JSON list of C-alpha atoms in Angstrom, two decimals:
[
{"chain": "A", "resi": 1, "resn": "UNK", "atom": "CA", "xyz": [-1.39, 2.81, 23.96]},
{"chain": "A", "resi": 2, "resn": "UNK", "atom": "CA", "xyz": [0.56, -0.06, 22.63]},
{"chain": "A", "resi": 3, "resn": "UNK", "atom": "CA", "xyz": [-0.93, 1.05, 19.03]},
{"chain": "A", "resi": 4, "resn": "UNK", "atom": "CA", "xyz": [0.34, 4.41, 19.47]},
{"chain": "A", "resi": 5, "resn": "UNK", "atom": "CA", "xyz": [4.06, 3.02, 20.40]},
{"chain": "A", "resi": 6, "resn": "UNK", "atom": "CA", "xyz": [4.10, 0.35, 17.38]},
{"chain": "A", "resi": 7, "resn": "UNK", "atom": "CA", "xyz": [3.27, 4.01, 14.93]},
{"chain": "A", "resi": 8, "resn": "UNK", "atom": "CA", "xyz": [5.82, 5.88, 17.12]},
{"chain": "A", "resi": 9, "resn": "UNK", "atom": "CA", "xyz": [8.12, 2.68, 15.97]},
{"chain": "A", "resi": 10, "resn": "UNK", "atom": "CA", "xyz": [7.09, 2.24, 12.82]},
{"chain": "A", "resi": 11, "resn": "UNK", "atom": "CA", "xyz": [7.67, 6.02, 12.04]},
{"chain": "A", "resi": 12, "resn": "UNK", "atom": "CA", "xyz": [11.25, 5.98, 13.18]},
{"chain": "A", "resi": 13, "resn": "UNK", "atom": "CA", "xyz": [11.33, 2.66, 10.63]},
{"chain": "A", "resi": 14, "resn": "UNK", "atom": "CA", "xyz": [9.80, 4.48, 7.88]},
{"chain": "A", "resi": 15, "resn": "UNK", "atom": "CA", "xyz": [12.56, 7.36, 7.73]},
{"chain": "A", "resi": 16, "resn": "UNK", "atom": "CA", "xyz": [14.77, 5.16, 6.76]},
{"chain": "A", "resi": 17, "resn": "UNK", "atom": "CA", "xyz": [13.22, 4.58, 3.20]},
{"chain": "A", "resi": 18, "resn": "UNK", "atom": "CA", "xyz": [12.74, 8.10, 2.49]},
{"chain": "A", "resi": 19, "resn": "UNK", "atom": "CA", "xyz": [15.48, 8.52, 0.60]},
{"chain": "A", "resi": 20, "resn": "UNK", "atom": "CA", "xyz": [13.88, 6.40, -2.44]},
{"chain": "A", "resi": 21, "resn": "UNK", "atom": "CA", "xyz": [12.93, 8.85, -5.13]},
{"chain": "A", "resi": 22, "resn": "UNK", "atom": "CA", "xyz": [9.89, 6.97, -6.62]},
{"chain": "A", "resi": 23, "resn": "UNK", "atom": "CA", "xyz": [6.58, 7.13, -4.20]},
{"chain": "A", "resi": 24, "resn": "UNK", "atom": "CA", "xyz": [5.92, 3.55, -5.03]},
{"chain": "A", "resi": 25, "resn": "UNK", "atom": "CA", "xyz": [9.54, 2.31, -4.30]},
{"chain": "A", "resi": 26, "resn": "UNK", "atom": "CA", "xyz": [8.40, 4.04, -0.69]},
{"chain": "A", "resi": 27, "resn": "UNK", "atom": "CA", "xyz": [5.61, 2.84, -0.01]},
{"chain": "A", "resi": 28, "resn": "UNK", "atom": "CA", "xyz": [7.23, -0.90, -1.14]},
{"chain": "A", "resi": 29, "resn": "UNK", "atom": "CA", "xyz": [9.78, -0.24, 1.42]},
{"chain": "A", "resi": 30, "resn": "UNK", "atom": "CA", "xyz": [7.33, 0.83, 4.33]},
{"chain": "A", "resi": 31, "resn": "UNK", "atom": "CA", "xyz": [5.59, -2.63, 3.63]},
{"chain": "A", "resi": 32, "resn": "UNK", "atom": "CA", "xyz": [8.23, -4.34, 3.93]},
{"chain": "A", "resi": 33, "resn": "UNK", "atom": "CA", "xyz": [9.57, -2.24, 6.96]},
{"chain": "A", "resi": 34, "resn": "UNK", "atom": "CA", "xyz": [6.47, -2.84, 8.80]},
{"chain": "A", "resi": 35, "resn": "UNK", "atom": "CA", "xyz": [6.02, -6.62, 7.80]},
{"chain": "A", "resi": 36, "resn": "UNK", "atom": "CA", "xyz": [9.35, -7.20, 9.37]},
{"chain": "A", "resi": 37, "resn": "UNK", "atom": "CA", "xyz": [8.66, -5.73, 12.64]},
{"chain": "A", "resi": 38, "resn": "UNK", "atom": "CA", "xyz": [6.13, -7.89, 13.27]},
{"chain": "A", "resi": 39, "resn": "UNK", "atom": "CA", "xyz": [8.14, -10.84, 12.32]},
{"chain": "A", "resi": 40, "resn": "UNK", "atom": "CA", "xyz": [6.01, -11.38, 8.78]},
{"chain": "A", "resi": 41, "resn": "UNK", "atom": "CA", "xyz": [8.06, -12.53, 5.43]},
{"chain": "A", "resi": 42, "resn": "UNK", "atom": "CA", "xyz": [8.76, -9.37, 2.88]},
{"chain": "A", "resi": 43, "resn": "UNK", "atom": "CA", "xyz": [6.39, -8.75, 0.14]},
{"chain": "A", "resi": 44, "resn": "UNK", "atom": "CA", "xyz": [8.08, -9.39, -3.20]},
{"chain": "A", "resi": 45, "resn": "UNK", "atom": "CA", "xyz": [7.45, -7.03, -6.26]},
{"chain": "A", "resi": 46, "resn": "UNK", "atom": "CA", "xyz": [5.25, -8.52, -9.19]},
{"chain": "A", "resi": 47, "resn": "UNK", "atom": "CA", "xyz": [5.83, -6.39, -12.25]},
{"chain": "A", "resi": 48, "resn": "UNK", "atom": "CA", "xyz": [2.08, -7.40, -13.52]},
{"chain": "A", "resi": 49, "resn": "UNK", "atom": "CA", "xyz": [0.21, -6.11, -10.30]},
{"chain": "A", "resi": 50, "resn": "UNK", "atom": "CA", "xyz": [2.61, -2.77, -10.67]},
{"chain": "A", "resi": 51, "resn": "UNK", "atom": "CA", "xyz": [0.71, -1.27, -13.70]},
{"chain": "A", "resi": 52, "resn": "UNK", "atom": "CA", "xyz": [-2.71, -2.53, -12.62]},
{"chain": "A", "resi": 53, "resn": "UNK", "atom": "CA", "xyz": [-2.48, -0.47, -9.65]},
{"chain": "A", "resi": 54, "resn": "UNK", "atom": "CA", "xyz": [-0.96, 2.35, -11.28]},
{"chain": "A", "resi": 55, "resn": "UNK", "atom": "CA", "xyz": [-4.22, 2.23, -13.88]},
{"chain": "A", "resi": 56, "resn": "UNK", "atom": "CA", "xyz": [-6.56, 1.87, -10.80]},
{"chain": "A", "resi": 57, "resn": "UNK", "atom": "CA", "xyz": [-5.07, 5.35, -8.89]},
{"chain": "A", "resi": 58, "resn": "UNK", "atom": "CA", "xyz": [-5.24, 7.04, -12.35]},
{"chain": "A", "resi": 59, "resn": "UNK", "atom": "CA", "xyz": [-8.88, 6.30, -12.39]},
{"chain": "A", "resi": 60, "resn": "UNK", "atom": "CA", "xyz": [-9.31, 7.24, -8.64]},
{"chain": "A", "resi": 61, "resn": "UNK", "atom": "CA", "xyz": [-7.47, 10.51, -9.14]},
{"chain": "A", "resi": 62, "resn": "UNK", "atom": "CA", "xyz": [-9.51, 11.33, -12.92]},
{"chain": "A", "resi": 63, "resn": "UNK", "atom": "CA", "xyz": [-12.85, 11.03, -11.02]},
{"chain": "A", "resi": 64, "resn": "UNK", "atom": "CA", "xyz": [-12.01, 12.06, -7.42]},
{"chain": "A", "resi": 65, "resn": "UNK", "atom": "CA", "xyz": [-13.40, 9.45, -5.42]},
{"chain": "A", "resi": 66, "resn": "UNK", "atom": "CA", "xyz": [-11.89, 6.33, -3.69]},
{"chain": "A", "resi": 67, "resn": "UNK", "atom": "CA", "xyz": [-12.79, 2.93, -4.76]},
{"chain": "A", "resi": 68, "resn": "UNK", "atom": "CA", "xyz": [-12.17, -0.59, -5.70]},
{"chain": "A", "resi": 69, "resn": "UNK", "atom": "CA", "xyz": [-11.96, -2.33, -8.86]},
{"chain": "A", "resi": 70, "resn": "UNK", "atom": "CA", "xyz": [-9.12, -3.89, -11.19]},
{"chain": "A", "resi": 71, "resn": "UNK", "atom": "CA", "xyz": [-9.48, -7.10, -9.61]},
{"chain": "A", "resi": 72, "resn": "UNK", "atom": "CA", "xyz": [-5.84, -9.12, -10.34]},
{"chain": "A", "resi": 73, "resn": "UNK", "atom": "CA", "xyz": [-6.19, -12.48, -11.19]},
{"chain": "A", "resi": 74, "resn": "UNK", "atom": "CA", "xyz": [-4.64, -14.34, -8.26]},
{"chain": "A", "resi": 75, "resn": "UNK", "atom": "CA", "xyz": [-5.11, -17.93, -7.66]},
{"chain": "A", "resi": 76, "resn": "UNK", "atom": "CA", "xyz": [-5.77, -18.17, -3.95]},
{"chain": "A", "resi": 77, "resn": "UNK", "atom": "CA", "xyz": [-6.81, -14.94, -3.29]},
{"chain": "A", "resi": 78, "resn": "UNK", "atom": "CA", "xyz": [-5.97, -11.11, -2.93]},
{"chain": "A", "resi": 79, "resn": "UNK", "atom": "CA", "xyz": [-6.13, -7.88, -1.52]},
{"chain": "A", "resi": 80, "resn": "UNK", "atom": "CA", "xyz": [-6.54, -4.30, -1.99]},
{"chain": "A", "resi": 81, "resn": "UNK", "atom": "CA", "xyz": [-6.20, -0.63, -0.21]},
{"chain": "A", "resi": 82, "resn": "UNK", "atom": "CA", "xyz": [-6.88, 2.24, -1.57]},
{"chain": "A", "resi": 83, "resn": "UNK", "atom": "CA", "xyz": [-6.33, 5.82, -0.31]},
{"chain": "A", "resi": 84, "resn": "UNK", "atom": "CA", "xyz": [-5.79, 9.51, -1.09]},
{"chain": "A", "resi": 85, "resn": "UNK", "atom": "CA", "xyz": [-3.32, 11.96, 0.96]},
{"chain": "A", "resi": 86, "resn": "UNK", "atom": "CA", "xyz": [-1.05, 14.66, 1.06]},
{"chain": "A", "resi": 87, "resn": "UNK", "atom": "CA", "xyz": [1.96, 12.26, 0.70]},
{"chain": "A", "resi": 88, "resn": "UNK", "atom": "CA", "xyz": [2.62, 8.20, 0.43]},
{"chain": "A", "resi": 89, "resn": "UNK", "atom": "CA", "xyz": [3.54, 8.95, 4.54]},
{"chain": "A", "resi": 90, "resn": "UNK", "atom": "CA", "xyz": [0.59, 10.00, 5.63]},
{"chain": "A", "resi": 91, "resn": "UNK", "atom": "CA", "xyz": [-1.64, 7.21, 2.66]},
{"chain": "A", "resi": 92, "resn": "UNK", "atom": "CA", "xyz": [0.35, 4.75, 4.43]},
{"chain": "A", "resi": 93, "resn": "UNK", "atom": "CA", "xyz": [0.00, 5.69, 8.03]},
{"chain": "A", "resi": 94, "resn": "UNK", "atom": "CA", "xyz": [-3.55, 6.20, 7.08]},
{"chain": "A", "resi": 95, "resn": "UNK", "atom": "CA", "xyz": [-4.00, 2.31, 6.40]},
{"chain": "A", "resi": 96, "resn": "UNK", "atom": "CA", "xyz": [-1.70, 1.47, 9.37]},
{"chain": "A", "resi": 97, "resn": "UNK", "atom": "CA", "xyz": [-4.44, 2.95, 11.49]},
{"chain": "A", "resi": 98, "resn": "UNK", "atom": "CA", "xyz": [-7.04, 1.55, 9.63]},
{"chain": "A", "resi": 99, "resn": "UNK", "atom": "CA", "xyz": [-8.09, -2.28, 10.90]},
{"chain": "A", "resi": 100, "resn": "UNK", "atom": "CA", "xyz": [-8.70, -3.72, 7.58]},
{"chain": "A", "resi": 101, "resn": "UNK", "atom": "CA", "xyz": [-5.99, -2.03, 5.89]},
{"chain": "A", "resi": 102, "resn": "UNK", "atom": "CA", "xyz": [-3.25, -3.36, 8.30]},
{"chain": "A", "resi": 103, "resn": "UNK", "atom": "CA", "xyz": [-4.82, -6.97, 8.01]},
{"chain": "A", "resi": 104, "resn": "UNK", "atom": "CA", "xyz": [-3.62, -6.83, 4.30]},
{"chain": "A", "resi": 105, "resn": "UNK", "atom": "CA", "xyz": [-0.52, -5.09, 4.97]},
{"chain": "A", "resi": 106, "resn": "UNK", "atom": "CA", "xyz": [0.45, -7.45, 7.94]},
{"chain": "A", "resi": 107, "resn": "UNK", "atom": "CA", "xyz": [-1.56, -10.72, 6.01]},
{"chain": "A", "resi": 108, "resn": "UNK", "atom": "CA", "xyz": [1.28, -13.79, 5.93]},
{"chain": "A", "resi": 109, "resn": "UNK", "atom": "CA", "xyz": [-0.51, -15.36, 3.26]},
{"chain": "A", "resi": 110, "resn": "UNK", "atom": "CA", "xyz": [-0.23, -12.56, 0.93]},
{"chain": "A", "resi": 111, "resn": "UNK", "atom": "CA", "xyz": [3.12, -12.94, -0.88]},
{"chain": "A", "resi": 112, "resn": "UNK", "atom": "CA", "xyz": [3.46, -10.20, -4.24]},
{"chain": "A", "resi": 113, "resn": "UNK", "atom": "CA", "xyz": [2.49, -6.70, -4.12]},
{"chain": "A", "resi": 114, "resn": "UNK", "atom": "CA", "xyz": [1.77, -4.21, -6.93]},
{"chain": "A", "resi": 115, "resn": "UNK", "atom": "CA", "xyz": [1.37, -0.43, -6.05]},
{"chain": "A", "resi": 116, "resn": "UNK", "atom": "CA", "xyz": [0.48, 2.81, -8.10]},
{"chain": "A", "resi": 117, "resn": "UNK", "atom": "CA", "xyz": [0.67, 6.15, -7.31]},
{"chain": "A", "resi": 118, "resn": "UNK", "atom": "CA", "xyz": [-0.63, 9.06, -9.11]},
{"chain": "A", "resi": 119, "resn": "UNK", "atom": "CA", "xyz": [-0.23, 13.05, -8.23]},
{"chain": "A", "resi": 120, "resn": "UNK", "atom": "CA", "xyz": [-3.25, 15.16, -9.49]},
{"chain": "A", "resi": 121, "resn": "UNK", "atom": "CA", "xyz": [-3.10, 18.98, -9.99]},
{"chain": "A", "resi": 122, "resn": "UNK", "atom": "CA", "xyz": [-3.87, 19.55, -6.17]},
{"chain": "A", "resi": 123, "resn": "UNK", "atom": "CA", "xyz": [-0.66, 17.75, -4.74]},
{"chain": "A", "resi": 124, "resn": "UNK", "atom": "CA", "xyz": [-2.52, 14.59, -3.57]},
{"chain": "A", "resi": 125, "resn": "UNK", "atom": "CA", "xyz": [-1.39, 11.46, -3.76]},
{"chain": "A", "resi": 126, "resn": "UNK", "atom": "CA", "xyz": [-3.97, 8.39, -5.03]},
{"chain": "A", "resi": 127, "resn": "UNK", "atom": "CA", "xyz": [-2.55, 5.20, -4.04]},
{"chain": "A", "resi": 128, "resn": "UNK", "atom": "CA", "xyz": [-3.82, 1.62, -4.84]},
{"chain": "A", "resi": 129, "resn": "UNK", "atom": "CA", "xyz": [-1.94, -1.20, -3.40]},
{"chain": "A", "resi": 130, "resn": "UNK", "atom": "CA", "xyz": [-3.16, -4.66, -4.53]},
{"chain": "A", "resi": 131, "resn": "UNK", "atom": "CA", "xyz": [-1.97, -7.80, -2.94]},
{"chain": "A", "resi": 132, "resn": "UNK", "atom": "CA", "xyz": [-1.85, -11.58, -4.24]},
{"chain": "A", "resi": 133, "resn": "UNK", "atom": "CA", "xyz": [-0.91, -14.98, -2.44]}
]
């Protein structure tokens, strides 16, 4: 129940960044959103990790399939999530709901963020969001 009321919360959080054109300036801004509601430090943009996602949700989309790979090069560690939706809303409350997937998003150790976001012909959205202490 108390899951369901933190989503219910974090939706009403979430609205407030819609009005970013860019899906990836969204989704940066639902991080963050989130992170702050349960009292964790922002994630700060790295403009390295950016195009490595985008390259890694290109791929994704081209062969229609989810998965891992693109590795960044962070010294201490890193994380990714990966996902495929109708919009960067649903992706996003998609890894909310998703154990693993909030452990990244909610990690404190986990400073710089890099996110891509590709559209195929079918409307979906393939997102990659890779994480680095």
């Amino acid at each position: 129940m108390l899951h369901k009321l933190l989503l219910v919360g974090l939706a009403a959080l979430m609205s407030l960044t819609m009005g970013i054109a860019r899906p990836e300036q969204k989704l940066f801004h639902m991080h963050n959103d989130v992170r702050a509601a349960y009292l964790v430090q922002p994630l700060h943009a790295n403009e390295v990790l950016f195009p490595l996602a985008e390259h890694q949700a290109r791929r994704m989309a081209h062969q229609g399939r989810l998965f891992h790979g693109l590795y960044p090069v962070c010294p201490g560690g890193w994380g990714q999530n990966v996902g495929v939706g109708p919009s960067v809303f649903d992706v996003f409350q998609g890894f909310m709901a998703s154990r693993d997937h909030r452990r990244n998003i909610l990690n404190p150790n986990f400073h710089w963020v890099g996110i891509g976001v590709v559209i195929d012909q079918a409307g979906n959205r393939w997102v990659v969001v890779d994480f680095c202490r």
